[in-house]
Amino acid sequence: MTTRPLLMNRDARRLFLDRHLLLRPAAGPGRGADLEQLLTGLGFVQVDSVNTLARAHDLILWSRRGRYRPPALDSLIARHRAGFEHWTHDAAVIPMRFYPMWRLKFARDEAHMQRRWPKWRREGWDAEFDSVLRHIADHGPASASDLGGDEPRASGGWWDWHPSKTALEYLWRSGRLAIRHRAGFRKVYDLAERVIPAEHLATRLDETEIVDWALAAALERLGFATSGELAGFFAIATRDEARLWCARALAAGRIVEIDVEMADGSLRRSFSTPALLDQVAMLPEPSSRIRLLSPFDPALRDRARAERLFGFRYRIEIFVPAEKRQYGYYVFPVLQGDRLIGRLDAKREEGALVVRAFWPEPGLRMGRARLAGLAAELQRIAPLAGVEEIRHAPGWLRA
């Protein structure tokens, strides 16, 4: 009987963080070709509108390139056309070189919308396709506010869109439109052929090639994963396709089956590659720097995986009533070395960064060195947040 290789928890955490570009210090300007390389290494960066300190995509990039500033991402997308916006598990900025692989997602998203949207969208949206496309073709890029002027506006919440807005989203998700740029945080759409560079727009791959790329590229960025975790990374391949791909890749010797030790000592059967496993012995010791992470950081996107691997349970409490929140509205996970050491409630208020609370993980001591490290990270993030002053609320340290 063949014994599967065992990846101990310490090594698993470090490989995982190295794949997510968080283990070793990285220099770079955080713009232009360096930013494109960073985006490609991560695979995508989730976009989110919450801006208590910095938007999710900006914090994700900043945590890996301290010189990064938000205009660099805007330039990468709107000027250099090196990235585009679409969906993975959620809205994201994706390297433009991946655009041909997204054609399968366009088709599958469209089929999903055709099944589901008639049941839970306001009527009339599917009659607006031609008028929306004609308006943009004739008048240029448009946002939702530029269309459907005589249509009743939303009154039922975030997803209660007017028909033209729904048509815009459908045409974008299905690939006929693309986001040209954002005005503030408002999406401005244009015809895909006027946004996507010709070489990427013209490239066609078959379904098998795309599925193979999506799963192999996911494994390269995760370091090790189950078939379900591979399918969930880009959310292009289905779980059934991922299971079949793993079986075939294993039989062909492209991947190997391993046991990965979780934080609680249990073993989780996963897949990796010989090349990735060979890197483990060469991984450097992590720095002692304390890092503030976005709640949507790629390393934490799969909450269950992060909990198994790091023993760190994290949930967003935005939609939890204030009186029922355990921590806060929008709390930032805090990483030190290869451990998640706590969570920080901080917000930009009246030109200052106000630290409301920091909760260390159970059993973790906040000595002088850690407190100094946290203070240094807050100083580092101040320029990104656009503040000069850092204030601490009374009783902020909840040790």
mmCIF file of C-alpha atoms in Angstrom:
data_model
loop_
_atom_site.group_PDB
_atom_site.id
_atom_site.type_symbol
_atom_site.label_atom_id
_atom_site.label_comp_id
_atom_site.label_asym_id
_atom_site.label_seq_id
_atom_site.Cartn_x
_atom_site.Cartn_y
_atom_site.Cartn_z
ATOM 1 C CA MET A 1 0.000 0.000 0.000
ATOM 2 C CA THR A 2 1.406 3.383 -1.029
ATOM 3 C CA THR A 3 1.662 6.005 1.694
ATOM 4 C CA ARG A 4 0.606 9.480 0.677
ATOM 5 C CA PRO A 5 3.113 12.291 1.303
ATOM 6 C CA LEU A 6 2.291 14.294 4.431
ATOM 7 C CA LEU A 7 2.420 18.085 4.419
ATOM 8 C CA MET A 8 2.659 19.272 8.017
ATOM 9 C CA ASN A 9 0.536 22.227 9.056
ATOM 10 C CA ARG A 10 3.445 24.630 9.442
ATOM 11 C CA ASP A 11 4.689 23.826 5.939
ATOM 12 C CA ALA A 12 1.163 23.905 4.527
ATOM 13 C CA ARG A 13 0.535 27.397 5.915
ATOM 14 C CA ARG A 14 3.790 28.667 4.497
ATOM 15 C CA LEU A 15 3.282 27.150 1.062
ATOM 16 C CA PHE A 16 -0.250 28.519 0.971
ATOM 17 C CA LEU A 17 0.874 32.028 1.981
ATOM 18 C CA ASP A 18 3.781 31.949 -0.462
ATOM 19 C CA ARG A 19 1.394 31.075 -3.289
ATOM 20 C CA HIS A 20 -0.701 34.062 -2.185
ATOM 21 C CA LEU A 21 2.383 36.317 -2.194
ATOM 22 C CA LEU A 22 2.219 36.954 1.557
ATOM 23 C CA LEU A 23 5.158 34.954 2.921
ATOM 24 C CA ARG A 24 8.163 36.921 1.761
ATOM 25 C CA PRO A 25 8.766 40.640 1.489
ATOM 26 C CA ALA A 26 8.327 41.934 -2.043
ATOM 27 C CA ALA A 27 9.631 45.149 -3.491
ATOM 28 C CA GLY A 28 8.106 46.850 -6.482
ATOM 29 C CA PRO A 29 6.387 50.062 -7.474
ATOM 30 C CA GLY A 30 2.895 48.547 -7.468
ATOM 31 C CA ARG A 31 2.044 50.008 -10.859
ATOM 32 C CA GLY A 32 2.413 49.226 -14.551
ATOM 33 C CA ALA A 33 4.102 45.942 -15.402
ATOM 34 C CA ASP A 34 4.779 45.186 -11.734
ATOM 35 C CA LEU A 35 1.094 45.523 -10.895
ATOM 36 C CA GLU A 36 0.119 43.376 -13.877
ATOM 37 C CA GLN A 37 2.559 40.702 -12.707
ATOM 38 C CA LEU A 38 1.101 40.868 -9.199
ATOM 39 C CA LEU A 39 -2.453 40.537 -10.508
ATOM 40 C CA THR A 40 -1.431 37.571 -12.662
ATOM 41 C CA GLY A 41 0.272 35.901 -9.712
ATOM 42 C CA LEU A 42 -2.853 36.198 -7.590
ATOM 43 C CA GLY A 43 -5.182 35.231 -10.454
ATOM 44 C CA PHE A 44 -7.730 37.924 -9.621
ATOM 45 C CA VAL A 45 -8.508 40.568 -7.042
ATOM 46 C CA GLN A 46 -12.012 40.810 -5.615
ATOM 47 C CA VAL A 47 -13.725 44.184 -5.981
ATOM 48 C CA ASP A 48 -15.878 45.465 -3.141
ATOM 49 C CA SER A 49 -17.519 48.813 -2.485
ATOM 50 C CA VAL A 50 -17.081 49.034 1.306
ATOM 51 C CA ASN A 51 -14.609 51.806 2.077
ATOM 52 C CA THR A 52 -14.278 52.143 5.837
ATOM 53 C CA LEU A 53 -10.489 52.316 5.505
ATOM 54 C CA ALA A 54 -9.647 51.307 1.925
ATOM 55 C CA ARG A 55 -11.568 49.348 -0.685
ATOM 56 C CA ALA A 56 -10.946 45.595 -0.699
ATOM 57 C CA HIS A 57 -9.078 45.458 -4.008
ATOM 58 C CA ASP A 58 -6.810 48.320 -2.989
ATOM 59 C CA LEU A 59 -5.986 46.765 0.388
ATOM 60 C CA ILE A 60 -5.293 43.380 -1.217
ATOM 61 C CA LEU A 61 -2.779 44.912 -3.617
ATOM 62 C CA TRP A 62 -1.285 47.260 -1.018
ATOM 63 C CA SER A 63 -0.666 44.403 1.416
ATOM 64 C CA ARG A 64 1.688 42.924 -1.191
ATOM 65 C CA ARG A 65 3.103 46.168 -2.599
ATOM 66 C CA GLY A 66 3.338 48.938 -0.027
ATOM 67 C CA ARG A 67 3.914 51.573 -2.724
ATOM 68 C CA TYR A 68 0.670 50.703 -4.520
ATOM 69 C CA ARG A 69 -1.971 53.441 -4.784
ATOM 70 C CA PRO A 70 -5.500 53.124 -6.236
ATOM 71 C CA PRO A 71 -4.914 55.184 -9.422
ATOM 72 C CA ALA A 72 -2.478 52.486 -10.559
ATOM 73 C CA LEU A 73 -5.267 49.892 -10.839
ATOM 74 C CA ASP A 74 -7.541 52.362 -12.614
ATOM 75 C CA SER A 75 -4.734 53.001 -15.109
ATOM 76 C CA LEU A 76 -4.054 49.297 -15.569
ATOM 77 C CA ILE A 77 -7.680 48.707 -16.555
ATOM 78 C CA ALA A 78 -8.791 51.904 -18.306
ATOM 79 C CA ARG A 79 -5.561 53.006 -19.972
ATOM 80 C CA HIS A 80 -3.315 49.997 -20.467
ATOM 81 C CA ARG A 81 -6.130 47.429 -20.857
ATOM 82 C CA ALA A 82 -4.046 44.906 -18.898
ATOM 83 C CA GLY A 83 -6.980 43.887 -16.690
ATOM 84 C CA PHE A 84 -10.748 43.538 -17.027
ATOM 85 C CA GLU A 85 -13.635 43.252 -14.617
ATOM 86 C CA HIS A 86 -15.860 40.223 -14.462
ATOM 87 C CA TRP A 87 -16.810 37.488 -12.001
ATOM 88 C CA THR A 88 -15.000 34.666 -10.300
ATOM 89 C CA HIS A 89 -16.902 33.734 -7.132
ATOM 90 C CA ASP A 90 -17.723 37.459 -6.987
ATOM 91 C CA ALA A 91 -16.918 40.648 -8.903
ATOM 92 C CA ALA A 92 -13.190 40.842 -9.565
ATOM 93 C CA VAL A 93 -10.393 42.424 -11.570
ATOM 94 C CA ILE A 94 -8.792 39.736 -13.748
ATOM 95 C CA PRO A 95 -5.630 39.818 -15.889
ATOM 96 C CA MET A 96 -6.515 40.655 -19.499
ATOM 97 C CA ARG A 97 -4.474 37.690 -20.731
ATOM 98 C CA PHE A 98 -7.105 35.454 -19.093
ATOM 99 C CA TYR A 99 -9.951 36.962 -21.156
ATOM 100 C CA PRO A 100 -10.149 34.082 -23.681
ATOM 101 C CA MET A 101 -10.713 31.630 -20.821
ATOM 102 C CA TRP A 102 -13.613 33.726 -19.554
ATOM 103 C CA ARG A 103 -15.646 33.023 -22.678
ATOM 104 C CA LEU A 104 -16.755 29.754 -21.083
ATOM 105 C CA LYS A 105 -17.830 31.683 -17.979
ATOM 106 C CA PHE A 106 -19.757 34.162 -20.147
ATOM 107 C CA ALA A 107 -21.695 31.284 -21.710
ATOM 108 C CA ARG A 108 -22.335 29.516 -18.412
ATOM 109 C CA ASP A 109 -23.314 32.718 -16.617
ATOM 110 C CA GLU A 110 -25.737 33.534 -19.420
ATOM 111 C CA ALA A 111 -27.368 30.113 -19.168
ATOM 112 C CA HIS A 112 -27.670 30.580 -15.387
ATOM 113 C CA MET A 113 -29.221 34.041 -15.770
ATOM 114 C CA GLN A 114 -31.720 32.761 -18.310
ATOM 115 C CA ARG A 115 -32.839 30.130 -15.818
ATOM 116 C CA ARG A 116 -32.923 32.254 -12.685
ATOM 117 C CA TRP A 117 -33.393 35.917 -13.450
ATOM 118 C CA PRO A 118 -36.969 35.751 -14.819
ATOM 119 C CA LYS A 119 -38.057 34.529 -11.364
ATOM 120 C CA TRP A 120 -36.454 37.265 -9.283
ATOM 121 C CA ARG A 121 -35.930 40.341 -11.454
ATOM 122 C CA ARG A 122 -38.498 42.971 -12.314
ATOM 123 C CA GLU A 123 -40.250 42.323 -15.629
ATOM 124 C CA GLY A 124 -39.119 43.947 -18.840
ATOM 125 C CA TRP A 125 -35.350 43.687 -18.526
ATOM 126 C CA ASP A 126 -34.940 41.144 -21.325
ATOM 127 C CA ALA A 127 -36.784 43.475 -23.724
ATOM 128 C CA GLU A 128 -34.108 46.145 -23.213
ATOM 129 C CA PHE A 129 -31.114 44.337 -24.723
ATOM 130 C CA ASP A 130 -31.349 45.886 -28.181
ATOM 131 C CA SER A 131 -32.034 49.400 -26.934
ATOM 132 C CA VAL A 132 -29.158 49.251 -24.433
ATOM 133 C CA LEU A 133 -26.712 47.955 -27.047
ATOM 134 C CA ARG A 134 -27.922 50.522 -29.598
ATOM 135 C CA HIS A 135 -27.592 53.389 -27.099
ATOM 136 C CA ILE A 136 -24.013 52.433 -26.249
ATOM 137 C CA ALA A 137 -23.094 51.803 -29.899
ATOM 138 C CA ASP A 138 -24.463 55.219 -30.931
ATOM 139 C CA HIS A 139 -23.641 57.382 -27.905
ATOM 140 C CA GLY A 140 -20.610 55.726 -26.348
ATOM 141 C CA PRO A 141 -19.939 54.312 -22.867
ATOM 142 C CA ALA A 142 -22.810 54.467 -20.388
ATOM 143 C CA SER A 143 -23.575 53.731 -16.767
ATOM 144 C CA ALA A 144 -26.865 52.541 -15.299
ATOM 145 C CA SER A 145 -27.819 56.134 -14.478
ATOM 146 C CA ASP A 146 -27.568 57.082 -18.176
ATOM 147 C CA LEU A 147 -30.231 54.592 -19.223
ATOM 148 C CA GLY A 148 -33.876 53.936 -18.521
ATOM 149 C CA GLY A 149 -34.697 57.505 -17.567
ATOM 150 C CA ASP A 150 -38.451 56.888 -17.714
ATOM 151 C CA GLU A 151 -38.284 53.592 -15.821
ATOM 152 C CA PRO A 152 -39.267 53.444 -12.138
ATOM 153 C CA ARG A 153 -36.198 53.397 -9.912
ATOM 154 C CA ALA A 154 -35.412 50.824 -7.249
ATOM 155 C CA SER A 155 -37.339 50.896 -4.012
ATOM 156 C CA GLY A 156 -36.865 47.333 -2.835
ATOM 157 C CA GLY A 157 -33.190 47.221 -1.954
ATOM 158 C CA TRP A 158 -29.742 46.737 -3.441
ATOM 159 C CA TRP A 159 -30.765 44.164 -6.081
ATOM 160 C CA ASP A 160 -34.067 45.799 -7.102
ATOM 161 C CA TRP A 161 -32.676 47.196 -10.355
ATOM 162 C CA HIS A 162 -34.627 49.048 -13.017
ATOM 163 C CA PRO A 163 -34.942 47.023 -16.288
ATOM 164 C CA SER A 164 -32.157 48.813 -18.179
ATOM 165 C CA LYS A 165 -29.762 48.312 -15.271
ATOM 166 C CA THR A 166 -30.616 44.598 -15.247
ATOM 167 C CA ALA A 167 -30.082 44.449 -19.021
ATOM 168 C CA LEU A 168 -26.683 46.152 -18.626
ATOM 169 C CA GLU A 169 -25.588 43.608 -16.024
ATOM 170 C CA TYR A 170 -26.843 40.714 -18.149
ATOM 171 C CA LEU A 171 -25.017 41.944 -21.241
ATOM 172 C CA TRP A 172 -21.842 42.449 -19.202
ATOM 173 C CA ARG A 173 -22.010 39.077 -17.464
ATOM 174 C CA SER A 174 -22.612 37.360 -20.829
ATOM 175 C CA GLY A 175 -19.655 39.111 -22.451
ATOM 176 C CA ARG A 176 -21.277 41.459 -24.953
ATOM 177 C CA LEU A 177 -20.403 44.498 -22.888
ATOM 178 C CA ALA A 178 -17.284 45.212 -20.848
ATOM 179 C CA ILE A 179 -16.518 47.701 -18.096
ATOM 180 C CA ARG A 180 -14.496 50.475 -19.679
ATOM 181 C CA HIS A 181 -13.679 52.234 -16.423
ATOM 182 C CA ARG A 182 -15.288 53.325 -13.201
ATOM 183 C CA ALA A 183 -16.406 56.831 -12.351
ATOM 184 C CA GLY A 184 -16.020 56.921 -8.593
ATOM 185 C CA PHE A 185 -17.222 53.410 -7.974
ATOM 186 C CA ARG A 186 -19.895 53.502 -10.700
ATOM 187 C CA LYS A 187 -19.359 51.055 -13.554
ATOM 188 C CA VAL A 188 -19.193 52.540 -17.057
ATOM 189 C CA TYR A 189 -19.951 49.986 -19.772
ATOM 190 C CA ASP A 190 -18.976 49.848 -23.433
ATOM 191 C CA LEU A 191 -19.159 47.334 -26.277
ATOM 192 C CA ALA A 192 -16.661 44.541 -25.593
ATOM 193 C CA GLU A 193 -14.943 45.083 -28.943
ATOM 194 C CA ARG A 194 -14.170 48.684 -27.969
ATOM 195 C CA VAL A 195 -12.594 47.661 -24.634
ATOM 196 C CA ILE A 196 -10.892 44.273 -25.042
ATOM 197 C CA PRO A 197 -7.640 44.301 -27.069
ATOM 198 C CA ALA A 198 -8.057 42.588 -30.435
ATOM 199 C CA GLU A 199 -5.588 39.765 -29.757
ATOM 200 C CA HIS A 200 -7.526 38.656 -26.670
ATOM 201 C CA LEU A 201 -10.931 39.235 -28.224
ATOM 202 C CA ALA A 202 -10.032 37.083 -31.234
ATOM 203 C CA THR A 203 -8.575 34.127 -29.307
ATOM 204 C CA ARG A 204 -10.860 31.102 -29.127
ATOM 205 C CA LEU A 205 -10.231 28.014 -27.005
ATOM 206 C CA ASP A 206 -12.389 24.935 -26.719
ATOM 207 C CA GLU A 207 -14.149 23.995 -23.506
ATOM 208 C CA THR A 208 -11.696 21.240 -22.609
ATOM 209 C CA GLU A 209 -8.708 23.598 -22.924
ATOM 210 C CA ILE A 210 -10.379 26.201 -20.726
ATOM 211 C CA VAL A 211 -11.331 23.724 -18.003
ATOM 212 C CA ASP A 212 -7.805 22.300 -17.988
ATOM 213 C CA TRP A 213 -6.300 25.784 -17.720
ATOM 214 C CA ALA A 214 -8.703 26.888 -14.969
ATOM 215 C CA LEU A 215 -7.969 23.913 -12.720
ATOM 216 C CA ALA A 216 -4.211 23.773 -13.326
ATOM 217 C CA ALA A 217 -3.904 27.538 -12.780
ATOM 218 C CA ALA A 218 -5.962 27.291 -9.591
ATOM 219 C CA LEU A 219 -3.706 24.558 -8.191
ATOM 220 C CA GLU A 220 -0.620 26.611 -9.016
ATOM 221 C CA ARG A 221 -2.035 29.520 -7.000
ATOM 222 C CA LEU A 222 -3.297 27.463 -4.061
ATOM 223 C CA GLY A 223 -0.345 25.125 -3.604
ATOM 224 C CA PHE A 224 -2.625 22.220 -2.663
ATOM 225 C CA ALA A 225 -6.366 21.754 -2.862
ATOM 226 C CA THR A 226 -9.278 19.368 -3.078
ATOM 227 C CA SER A 227 -11.147 19.109 -6.359
ATOM 228 C CA GLY A 228 -13.931 21.275 -4.911
ATOM 229 C CA GLU A 229 -11.455 23.971 -3.886
ATOM 230 C CA LEU A 230 -9.982 23.945 -7.379
ATOM 231 C CA ALA A 231 -13.418 24.382 -8.946
ATOM 232 C CA GLY A 232 -14.226 27.237 -6.566
ATOM 233 C CA PHE A 233 -11.088 29.275 -7.266
ATOM 234 C CA PHE A 234 -12.028 30.832 -10.612
ATOM 235 C CA ALA A 235 -15.571 29.390 -10.587
ATOM 236 C CA ILE A 236 -15.272 28.453 -14.274
ATOM 237 C CA ALA A 237 -15.152 24.654 -14.078
ATOM 238 C CA THR A 238 -17.905 22.721 -12.323
ATOM 239 C CA ARG A 239 -17.259 20.474 -9.342
ATOM 240 C CA ASP A 240 -17.918 17.403 -11.516
ATOM 241 C CA GLU A 241 -15.421 18.641 -14.090
ATOM 242 C CA ALA A 242 -12.884 19.215 -11.331
ATOM 243 C CA ARG A 243 -13.297 15.687 -9.969
ATOM 244 C CA LEU A 244 -12.825 14.214 -13.438
ATOM 245 C CA TRP A 245 -9.831 16.464 -14.132
ATOM 246 C CA CYS A 246 -8.153 15.421 -10.873
ATOM 247 C CA ALA A 247 -8.658 11.731 -11.631
ATOM 248 C CA ARG A 248 -7.171 12.083 -15.096
ATOM 249 C CA ALA A 249 -4.320 14.359 -13.991
ATOM 250 C CA LEU A 250 -3.475 11.930 -11.185
ATOM 251 C CA ALA A 251 -3.434 8.974 -13.579
ATOM 252 C CA ALA A 252 -1.207 10.936 -15.965
ATOM 253 C CA GLY A 253 1.243 11.896 -13.210
ATOM 254 C CA ARG A 254 0.541 15.620 -13.524
ATOM 255 C CA ILE A 255 -0.583 15.850 -9.901
ATOM 256 C CA VAL A 256 -0.081 13.802 -6.739
ATOM 257 C CA GLU A 257 -2.365 12.980 -3.838
ATOM 258 C CA ILE A 258 -1.175 14.124 -0.403
ATOM 259 C CA ASP A 259 -2.388 14.450 3.177
ATOM 260 C CA VAL A 260 -2.341 17.972 4.589
ATOM 261 C CA GLU A 261 -2.312 18.482 8.345
ATOM 262 C CA MET A 262 -4.939 20.958 9.478
ATOM 263 C CA ALA A 263 -4.643 23.310 12.471
ATOM 264 C CA ASP A 264 -6.480 20.818 14.696
ATOM 265 C CA GLY A 265 -4.170 17.955 13.740
ATOM 266 C CA SER A 266 -6.616 16.223 11.411
ATOM 267 C CA LEU A 267 -5.533 15.225 7.891
ATOM 268 C CA ARG A 268 -7.252 16.421 4.747
ATOM 269 C CA ARG A 269 -6.648 14.591 1.500
ATOM 270 C CA SER A 270 -5.655 17.038 -1.211
ATOM 271 C CA PHE A 271 -3.852 17.324 -4.529
ATOM 272 C CA SER A 272 -0.609 19.100 -5.339
ATOM 273 C CA THR A 273 2.220 18.787 -7.849
ATOM 274 C CA PRO A 274 5.762 17.490 -7.382
ATOM 275 C CA ALA A 275 7.111 20.912 -8.363
ATOM 276 C CA LEU A 276 5.058 22.677 -5.693
ATOM 277 C CA LEU A 277 6.023 20.172 -3.011
ATOM 278 C CA ASP A 278 9.692 20.532 -3.944
ATOM 279 C CA GLN A 279 9.423 24.228 -3.090
ATOM 280 C CA VAL A 280 8.463 23.563 0.532
ATOM 281 C CA ALA A 281 12.007 22.839 1.727
ATOM 282 C CA MET A 282 13.224 26.074 0.146
ATOM 283 C CA LEU A 283 10.586 28.375 1.603
ATOM 284 C CA PRO A 284 12.080 31.167 3.708
ATOM 285 C CA GLU A 285 11.119 31.875 7.278
ATOM 286 C CA PRO A 286 8.279 34.382 7.268
ATOM 287 C CA SER A 287 9.013 37.904 8.394
ATOM 288 C CA SER A 288 7.702 39.044 11.758
ATOM 289 C CA ARG A 289 5.875 41.953 10.119
ATOM 290 C CA ILE A 290 2.266 42.397 11.128
ATOM 291 C CA ARG A 291 0.009 42.742 8.088
ATOM 292 C CA LEU A 292 -3.501 44.129 7.915
ATOM 293 C CA LEU A 293 -5.536 42.099 5.417
ATOM 294 C CA SER A 294 -8.765 42.776 3.605
ATOM 295 C CA PRO A 295 -11.709 40.590 4.688
ATOM 296 C CA PHE A 296 -11.793 39.606 0.999
ATOM 297 C CA ASP A 297 -8.098 38.781 0.694
ATOM 298 C CA PRO A 298 -7.558 35.757 -1.590
ATOM 299 C CA ALA A 299 -5.943 33.923 1.334
ATOM 300 C CA LEU A 300 -9.212 34.240 3.291
ATOM 301 C CA ARG A 301 -11.788 34.097 0.497
ATOM 302 C CA ASP A 302 -12.590 30.474 1.284
ATOM 303 C CA ARG A 303 -13.506 30.972 4.944
ATOM 304 C CA ALA A 304 -13.804 27.256 5.696
ATOM 305 C CA ARG A 305 -10.404 26.536 4.208
ATOM 306 C CA ALA A 306 -8.757 29.338 6.193
ATOM 307 C CA GLU A 307 -10.378 28.061 9.370
ATOM 308 C CA ARG A 308 -9.141 24.521 8.789
ATOM 309 C CA LEU A 309 -5.629 25.614 7.858
ATOM 310 C CA PHE A 310 -5.035 28.437 10.355
ATOM 311 C CA GLY A 311 -7.580 27.710 13.077
ATOM 312 C CA PHE A 312 -8.972 31.207 12.446
ATOM 313 C CA ARG A 313 -12.737 31.579 12.193
ATOM 314 C CA TYR A 314 -13.746 34.718 10.335
ATOM 315 C CA ARG A 315 -17.168 35.942 9.251
ATOM 316 C CA ILE A 316 -18.263 39.264 7.762
ATOM 317 C CA GLU A 317 -20.822 40.908 10.072
ATOM 318 C CA ILE A 318 -21.995 43.702 7.758
ATOM 319 C CA PHE A 319 -25.460 42.190 7.518
ATOM 320 C CA VAL A 320 -25.644 41.191 11.182
ATOM 321 C CA PRO A 321 -27.680 43.598 13.350
ATOM 322 C CA ALA A 322 -25.314 45.787 15.384
ATOM 323 C CA GLU A 323 -26.452 44.400 18.725
ATOM 324 C CA LYS A 324 -25.741 40.831 17.590
ATOM 325 C CA ARG A 325 -22.247 41.388 16.179
ATOM 326 C CA GLN A 326 -19.422 39.558 17.911
ATOM 327 C CA TYR A 327 -16.770 41.957 16.646
ATOM 328 C CA GLY A 328 -17.845 44.745 14.290
ATOM 329 C CA TYR A 329 -19.314 45.929 10.995
ATOM 330 C CA TYR A 330 -16.117 45.486 8.963
ATOM 331 C CA VAL A 331 -13.215 43.941 10.833
ATOM 332 C CA PHE A 332 -9.765 43.362 9.325
ATOM 333 C CA PRO A 333 -7.923 40.060 9.832
ATOM 334 C CA VAL A 334 -4.350 40.533 11.051
ATOM 335 C CA LEU A 335 -1.490 38.300 9.913
ATOM 336 C CA GLN A 336 1.933 37.943 11.488
ATOM 337 C CA GLY A 337 4.402 35.606 9.869
ATOM 338 C CA ASP A 338 2.414 32.469 9.058
ATOM 339 C CA ARG A 339 -0.252 32.967 11.749
ATOM 340 C CA LEU A 340 -3.482 34.921 11.836
ATOM 341 C CA ILE A 341 -3.170 36.640 15.191
ATOM 342 C CA GLY A 342 -6.352 38.654 15.560
ATOM 343 C CA ARG A 343 -8.800 41.111 14.057
ATOM 344 C CA LEU A 344 -8.912 44.876 14.007
ATOM 345 C CA ASP A 345 -11.883 47.230 13.988
ATOM 346 C CA ALA A 346 -10.598 50.456 12.443
ATOM 347 C CA LYS A 347 -12.247 53.189 10.437
ATOM 348 C CA ARG A 348 -11.384 56.463 8.743
ATOM 349 C CA GLU A 349 -13.180 59.279 10.571
ATOM 350 C CA GLU A 350 -12.707 63.021 10.043
ATOM 351 C CA GLY A 351 -9.236 62.675 8.579
ATOM 352 C CA ALA A 352 -7.973 60.219 11.174
ATOM 353 C CA LEU A 353 -7.628 56.457 11.370
ATOM 354 C CA VAL A 354 -9.573 55.500 14.485
ATOM 355 C CA VAL A 355 -8.750 52.135 16.062
ATOM 356 C CA ARG A 356 -11.858 51.014 17.873
ATOM 357 C CA ALA A 357 -10.742 47.553 18.947
ATOM 358 C CA PHE A 358 -8.193 44.820 18.445
ATOM 359 C CA TRP A 359 -9.017 41.253 19.490
ATOM 360 C CA PRO A 360 -5.981 38.947 19.705
ATOM 361 C CA GLU A 361 -6.605 35.275 19.070
ATOM 362 C CA PRO A 362 -7.055 33.187 22.257
ATOM 363 C CA GLY A 363 -3.767 32.500 23.979
ATOM 364 C CA LEU A 364 -1.835 35.121 22.021
ATOM 365 C CA ARG A 365 0.108 37.628 24.089
ATOM 366 C CA MET A 366 0.295 41.222 22.892
ATOM 367 C CA GLY A 367 3.717 42.158 24.225
ATOM 368 C CA ARG A 368 5.699 45.258 23.380
ATOM 369 C CA ALA A 369 7.072 43.874 20.118
ATOM 370 C CA ARG A 370 3.641 42.957 18.774
ATOM 371 C CA LEU A 371 2.104 46.250 19.846
ATOM 372 C CA ALA A 372 4.959 48.074 18.131
ATOM 373 C CA GLY A 373 4.455 45.927 15.026
ATOM 374 C CA LEU A 374 0.758 46.738 14.925
ATOM 375 C CA ALA A 375 1.491 50.445 15.362
ATOM 376 C CA ALA A 376 4.012 50.274 12.512
ATOM 377 C CA GLU A 377 1.450 48.666 10.197
ATOM 378 C CA LEU A 378 -1.102 51.369 10.998
ATOM 379 C CA GLN A 379 1.512 53.981 10.118
ATOM 380 C CA ARG A 380 2.228 52.187 6.850
ATOM 381 C CA ILE A 381 -1.422 52.096 5.839
ATOM 382 C CA ALA A 382 -2.143 55.733 6.711
ATOM 383 C CA PRO A 383 -1.147 57.100 3.264
ATOM 384 C CA LEU A 384 -3.357 54.530 1.513
ATOM 385 C CA ALA A 385 -6.264 55.527 3.749
ATOM 386 C CA GLY A 386 -5.520 59.200 3.159
ATOM 387 C CA VAL A 387 -5.056 60.061 6.837
ATOM 388 C CA GLU A 388 -2.245 61.591 8.854
ATOM 389 C CA GLU A 389 -3.460 60.963 12.389
ATOM 390 C CA ILE A 390 -4.021 57.653 14.192
ATOM 391 C CA ARG A 391 -6.250 57.606 17.253
ATOM 392 C CA HIS A 392 -7.138 54.779 19.611
ATOM 393 C CA ALA A 393 -10.484 54.512 21.381
ATOM 394 C CA PRO A 394 -10.413 53.909 25.135
ATOM 395 C CA GLY A 395 -10.111 50.201 25.912
ATOM 396 C CA TRP A 396 -9.289 49.338 22.292
ATOM 397 C CA LEU A 397 -7.021 46.407 23.198
ATOM 398 C CA ARG A 398 -9.355 43.548 24.052
ATOM 399 C CA ALA A 399 -6.685 41.134 25.278
#
